[in-house]
């Protein structure tokens, strides 16, 4: 962070003071299956809009050259243009699917906060998230998710995070949910370890045949492993449908016993255009508000998929579409209400874990990624993979070394979400895991095959080194065992990696390594009188989440 002059520092300090005070004014709390305003106990219903252009981007907006997606919260001019339009829709929440934590988000987050708009963020991005076909929960994913949390935890209008979106979407890939649930567990623990204010971590599911099992799986078991809220992407109400034809009545009954808040993380079928948004009256009506906490319309930007409310021209100006007008009218006509938090006594309990034949995800979850553990493992190896290997090279070598016909060299690095069996080092990086497998083969050949004069050759993919094991690593290696299939119970604490740029919204009370002590202070070119006016107005905006 650049050094601050006295005047700038004073303004920054005043701004941070204002933001800190705002966080105490009107936070949102979770109690049972509902959100509430803490100040008066009124139930909070999400009036949301999905706010992100296609991940592929179009080259016309602010984007990181390496991410392949547009980060809308790093585009201050876009936010200045769009926030007033979001207000016309009576929006109080936006959902953003991918952000670049190395960028500055302070201006957009401040504009949203001033408008009373909260933000729900997905922790992954297209190339760094749990993949349904080759699921994993490893150090790379952990660092990505933790860095997004570091970047947004101290913005007072951050509502929460999604650890996954439609990862399992068919019976043949439900095992991937074990890895997403591990992410939920670890990010909840990370938020606590960093002493951030309470922030919910949830999951967003699509509307497929495993919907009930998915909802139950992420809600079952110990609270520290389960979601804080459930998002449901549902497009069953198309055009002039009805409460029964859309199966909204069935879905509402299914979730009537859920014990955490549930809301539509996406809705707005476009099979009939323009969309009339008749479902809004029902979603925010008395039949559904007993169970659902509102929903998020998909989506703000008009793209090739034709779900947009607004078109952005080549001049960067926004033009509202008929869908925008229809949604605005629908939102203006609803006034959802619910019980006051003081009179609300939750009675629902966590769901039972699914046991159907079609559900394949185990209740046992992958281990928490731990860089120190992985470094200890590598320090004990004699044969290691070269760091210069390409992703394709690593994949090819894994196909060879992990072939059961060759031997059992990968048990310590494999992860099976169906059986619930995870190698102690399954959460390490691909290169580290390959090094372990290479070394297992090397040890086997050295002991049993004296004719193999170079058991660490692997077509030039590996080399021998001298092990250098620190005393602090001895117990870790012993617990993992020679095959790497043991359970490590006293691993070093996990700190994560913070963003290196000023893209956060305040300071953490934690000063541990990797903590975002001050991740960024919004800068404003205000005169003293304007600053005073800003501070007063900022005090009027409520934000934050507190879990009861």
Short mmCIF file of C-alpha atoms in Angstrom, two decimals, residues 271-477:
data_model
loop_
_atom_site.label_atom_id
_atom_site.label_comp_id
_atom_site.label_asym_id
_atom_site.label_seq_id
_atom_site.Cartn_x
_atom_site.Cartn_y
_atom_site.Cartn_z
CA UNK A 271 -38.75 -19.23 -22.68
CA UNK A 272 -41.46 -16.58 -22.98
CA UNK A 273 -40.25 -13.09 -23.88
CA UNK A 274 -40.44 -10.46 -22.69
CA UNK A 275 -40.52 -11.99 -19.23
CA UNK A 276 -43.60 -10.89 -17.30
CA UNK A 277 -42.10 -11.82 -13.90
CA UNK A 278 -45.45 -12.94 -12.55
CA UNK A 279 -43.57 -15.27 -10.18
CA UNK A 280 -42.38 -12.27 -8.15
CA UNK A 281 -45.83 -11.85 -6.59
CA UNK A 282 -45.74 -15.47 -5.40
CA UNK A 283 -42.09 -15.57 -4.33
CA UNK A 284 -42.70 -12.58 -2.07
CA UNK A 285 -46.26 -13.62 -1.18
CA UNK A 286 -47.49 -15.19 2.03
CA UNK A 287 -47.35 -18.81 0.81
CA UNK A 288 -43.63 -18.69 0.04
CA UNK A 289 -42.18 -16.14 2.46
CA UNK A 290 -42.79 -18.59 5.29
CA UNK A 291 -40.03 -20.70 3.72
CA UNK A 292 -38.04 -18.61 1.22
CA UNK A 293 -35.98 -15.49 1.88
CA UNK A 294 -36.50 -13.94 -1.54
CA UNK A 295 -34.46 -14.45 -4.68
CA UNK A 296 -31.99 -13.19 -7.28
CA UNK A 297 -33.13 -12.52 -10.84
CA UNK A 298 -30.83 -13.73 -13.58
CA UNK A 299 -29.44 -11.35 -14.87
CA UNK A 300 -28.53 -7.68 -15.24
CA UNK A 301 -26.41 -7.67 -18.42
CA UNK A 302 -27.85 -8.66 -21.77
CA UNK A 303 -25.66 -11.36 -23.30
CA UNK A 304 -25.99 -14.04 -25.97
CA UNK A 305 -28.16 -16.12 -23.63
CA UNK A 306 -30.83 -13.34 -23.74
CA UNK A 307 -31.47 -13.09 -20.00
CA UNK A 308 -30.50 -9.44 -19.65
CA UNK A 309 -32.40 -6.56 -18.10
CA UNK A 310 -30.04 -3.93 -19.52
CA UNK A 311 -28.02 -3.59 -22.72
CA UNK A 312 -24.60 -1.92 -22.55
CA UNK A 313 -23.74 -0.15 -25.79
CA UNK A 314 -20.37 0.40 -27.39
CA UNK A 315 -20.42 3.83 -25.74
CA UNK A 316 -20.68 2.10 -22.34
CA UNK A 317 -24.14 3.56 -21.78
CA UNK A 318 -26.94 1.43 -20.37
CA UNK A 319 -30.32 0.98 -22.07
CA UNK A 320 -33.06 -0.72 -20.10
CA UNK A 321 -35.09 -3.46 -21.79
CA UNK A 322 -38.74 -4.45 -21.44
CA UNK A 323 -37.71 -7.12 -18.94
CA UNK A 324 -36.31 -4.35 -16.76
CA UNK A 325 -39.60 -2.45 -16.83
CA UNK A 326 -41.62 -5.59 -16.08
CA UNK A 327 -39.37 -6.53 -13.17
CA UNK A 328 -39.50 -2.98 -11.82
CA UNK A 329 -43.30 -3.07 -11.87
CA UNK A 330 -43.40 -6.50 -10.25
CA UNK A 331 -41.00 -5.52 -7.48
CA UNK A 332 -42.88 -2.31 -6.74
CA UNK A 333 -46.05 -4.28 -6.12
CA UNK A 334 -44.75 -6.66 -3.45
CA UNK A 335 -44.32 -5.97 0.24
CA UNK A 336 -43.14 -9.19 1.87
CA UNK A 337 -43.50 -9.53 5.60
CA UNK A 338 -42.67 -12.11 8.21
CA UNK A 339 -42.37 -12.60 11.94
CA UNK A 340 -40.26 -10.34 14.10
CA UNK A 341 -37.08 -11.99 15.29
CA UNK A 342 -38.11 -11.55 18.92
CA UNK A 343 -41.26 -13.61 18.41
CA UNK A 344 -39.66 -16.16 16.07
CA UNK A 345 -38.55 -19.43 17.65
CA UNK A 346 -36.89 -21.78 15.16
CA UNK A 347 -38.02 -25.38 15.41
CA UNK A 348 -36.41 -26.96 12.34
CA UNK A 349 -33.43 -29.29 12.70
CA UNK A 350 -30.60 -30.26 10.32
CA UNK A 351 -31.59 -32.73 7.62
CA UNK A 352 -30.52 -36.37 7.68
CA UNK A 353 -27.66 -37.21 5.31
CA UNK A 354 -28.94 -38.84 2.08
CA UNK A 355 -28.73 -42.62 1.80
CA UNK A 356 -30.38 -43.20 -1.58
CA UNK A 357 -28.76 -45.39 -4.23
CA UNK A 358 -28.31 -42.39 -6.53
CA UNK A 359 -26.35 -40.38 -3.96
CA UNK A 360 -22.61 -41.12 -4.08
CA UNK A 361 -20.95 -38.45 -1.90
CA UNK A 362 -19.52 -39.76 1.37
CA UNK A 363 -20.10 -38.02 4.68
CA UNK A 364 -16.35 -38.26 5.33
CA UNK A 365 -14.77 -35.14 3.81
CA UNK A 366 -11.37 -34.48 2.24
CA UNK A 367 -8.64 -33.15 4.54
CA UNK A 368 -8.03 -29.44 4.96
CA UNK A 369 -5.30 -28.20 2.59
CA UNK A 370 -2.18 -27.39 4.57
CA UNK A 371 0.91 -26.06 2.84
CA UNK A 372 3.16 -26.87 5.79
CA UNK A 373 2.13 -30.54 5.68
CA UNK A 374 2.81 -30.73 1.96
CA UNK A 375 6.20 -29.05 2.34
CA UNK A 376 7.10 -31.54 5.08
CA UNK A 377 6.15 -34.41 2.80
CA UNK A 378 8.29 -33.11 -0.07
CA UNK A 379 11.25 -32.54 2.26
CA UNK A 380 11.24 -36.26 3.03
CA UNK A 381 11.46 -37.36 -0.61
CA UNK A 382 14.45 -38.57 -2.58
CA UNK A 383 12.80 -38.64 -6.01
CA UNK A 384 10.79 -35.53 -6.95
CA UNK A 385 8.97 -34.23 -10.00
CA UNK A 386 10.61 -31.34 -11.79
CA UNK A 387 8.94 -27.98 -11.19
CA UNK A 388 9.13 -27.17 -14.90
CA UNK A 389 6.58 -29.80 -15.89
CA UNK A 390 3.57 -28.52 -17.82
CA UNK A 391 0.02 -29.36 -16.78
CA UNK A 392 -0.19 -31.84 -19.65
CA UNK A 393 3.07 -33.45 -18.56
CA UNK A 394 1.79 -33.81 -15.00
CA UNK A 395 -1.45 -35.38 -16.21
CA UNK A 396 0.43 -37.81 -18.45
CA UNK A 397 2.76 -38.85 -15.65
CA UNK A 398 -0.15 -39.36 -13.24
CA UNK A 399 -1.83 -41.61 -15.80
CA UNK A 400 1.35 -43.70 -15.86
CA UNK A 401 2.38 -43.83 -12.22
CA UNK A 402 -1.16 -44.30 -10.84
CA UNK A 403 -2.05 -47.17 -13.16
CA UNK A 404 -2.94 -50.09 -10.86
CA UNK A 405 -1.14 -52.45 -13.22
CA UNK A 406 2.13 -50.71 -12.35
CA UNK A 407 1.59 -50.89 -8.60
CA UNK A 408 -0.03 -49.09 -5.67
CA UNK A 409 1.93 -45.86 -5.58
CA UNK A 410 -0.81 -43.24 -5.37
CA UNK A 411 -2.89 -44.14 -2.31
CA UNK A 412 -1.35 -41.32 -0.32
CA UNK A 413 -2.35 -38.69 -2.87
CA UNK A 414 -5.66 -40.05 -4.20
CA UNK A 415 -9.04 -38.69 -3.08
CA UNK A 416 -12.30 -40.58 -3.50
CA UNK A 417 -15.46 -38.64 -2.67
CA UNK A 418 -17.61 -41.76 -2.99
CA UNK A 419 -15.78 -44.03 -0.56
CA UNK A 420 -14.64 -41.21 1.71
CA UNK A 421 -11.03 -42.40 1.50
CA UNK A 422 -8.50 -39.59 1.09
CA UNK A 423 -4.74 -39.80 1.12
CA UNK A 424 -3.04 -37.64 3.72
CA UNK A 425 -1.42 -35.68 0.90
CA UNK A 426 -4.41 -35.61 -1.47
CA UNK A 427 -4.81 -31.88 -0.79
CA UNK A 428 -1.31 -30.97 -1.94
CA UNK A 429 -0.44 -29.38 -5.28
CA UNK A 430 -0.30 -31.52 -8.40
CA UNK A 431 3.49 -31.33 -8.55
CA UNK A 432 3.82 -32.29 -4.89
CA UNK A 433 1.44 -35.21 -5.26
CA UNK A 434 3.27 -36.42 -8.34
CA UNK A 435 6.55 -36.19 -6.43
CA UNK A 436 5.13 -38.42 -3.69
CA UNK A 437 3.98 -41.00 -6.25
CA UNK A 438 7.35 -40.89 -8.03
CA UNK A 439 9.10 -41.42 -4.71
CA UNK A 440 6.87 -44.38 -3.83
CA UNK A 441 7.85 -46.02 -7.10
CA UNK A 442 11.50 -45.12 -6.53
CA UNK A 443 11.51 -46.73 -3.06
CA UNK A 444 9.79 -49.83 -4.39
CA UNK A 445 12.20 -50.27 -7.26
CA UNK A 446 15.25 -49.57 -5.12
CA UNK A 447 14.17 -52.28 -2.70
CA UNK A 448 12.89 -54.91 -5.12
CA UNK A 449 14.39 -54.38 -8.57
CA UNK A 450 18.16 -54.10 -8.65
CA UNK A 451 18.08 -54.25 -12.44
CA UNK A 452 16.47 -50.81 -12.61
CA UNK A 453 19.51 -48.56 -12.60
CA UNK A 454 17.55 -45.30 -12.78
CA UNK A 455 14.20 -45.66 -10.99
CA UNK A 456 13.79 -41.87 -10.78
CA UNK A 457 14.13 -41.12 -14.47
CA UNK A 458 10.51 -41.00 -15.69
CA UNK A 459 11.56 -39.79 -19.16
CA UNK A 460 13.28 -36.79 -17.65
CA UNK A 461 10.30 -35.72 -15.53
CA UNK A 462 11.98 -36.31 -12.16
CA UNK A 463 15.30 -36.00 -10.41
CA UNK A 464 16.88 -37.20 -7.18
CA UNK A 465 17.53 -34.92 -4.23
CA UNK A 466 18.79 -35.33 -0.68
CA UNK A 467 15.97 -35.35 1.89
CA UNK A 468 16.12 -32.50 4.41
CA UNK A 469 13.47 -33.12 7.05
CA UNK A 470 13.01 -30.52 9.77
CA UNK A 471 12.37 -31.80 13.28
CA UNK A 472 8.94 -30.17 13.19
CA UNK A 473 8.00 -32.44 10.28
CA UNK A 474 8.79 -35.75 11.93
CA UNK A 475 5.45 -36.27 13.67
CA UNK A 476 3.53 -35.20 10.56
CA UNK A 477 5.34 -37.72 8.37
#
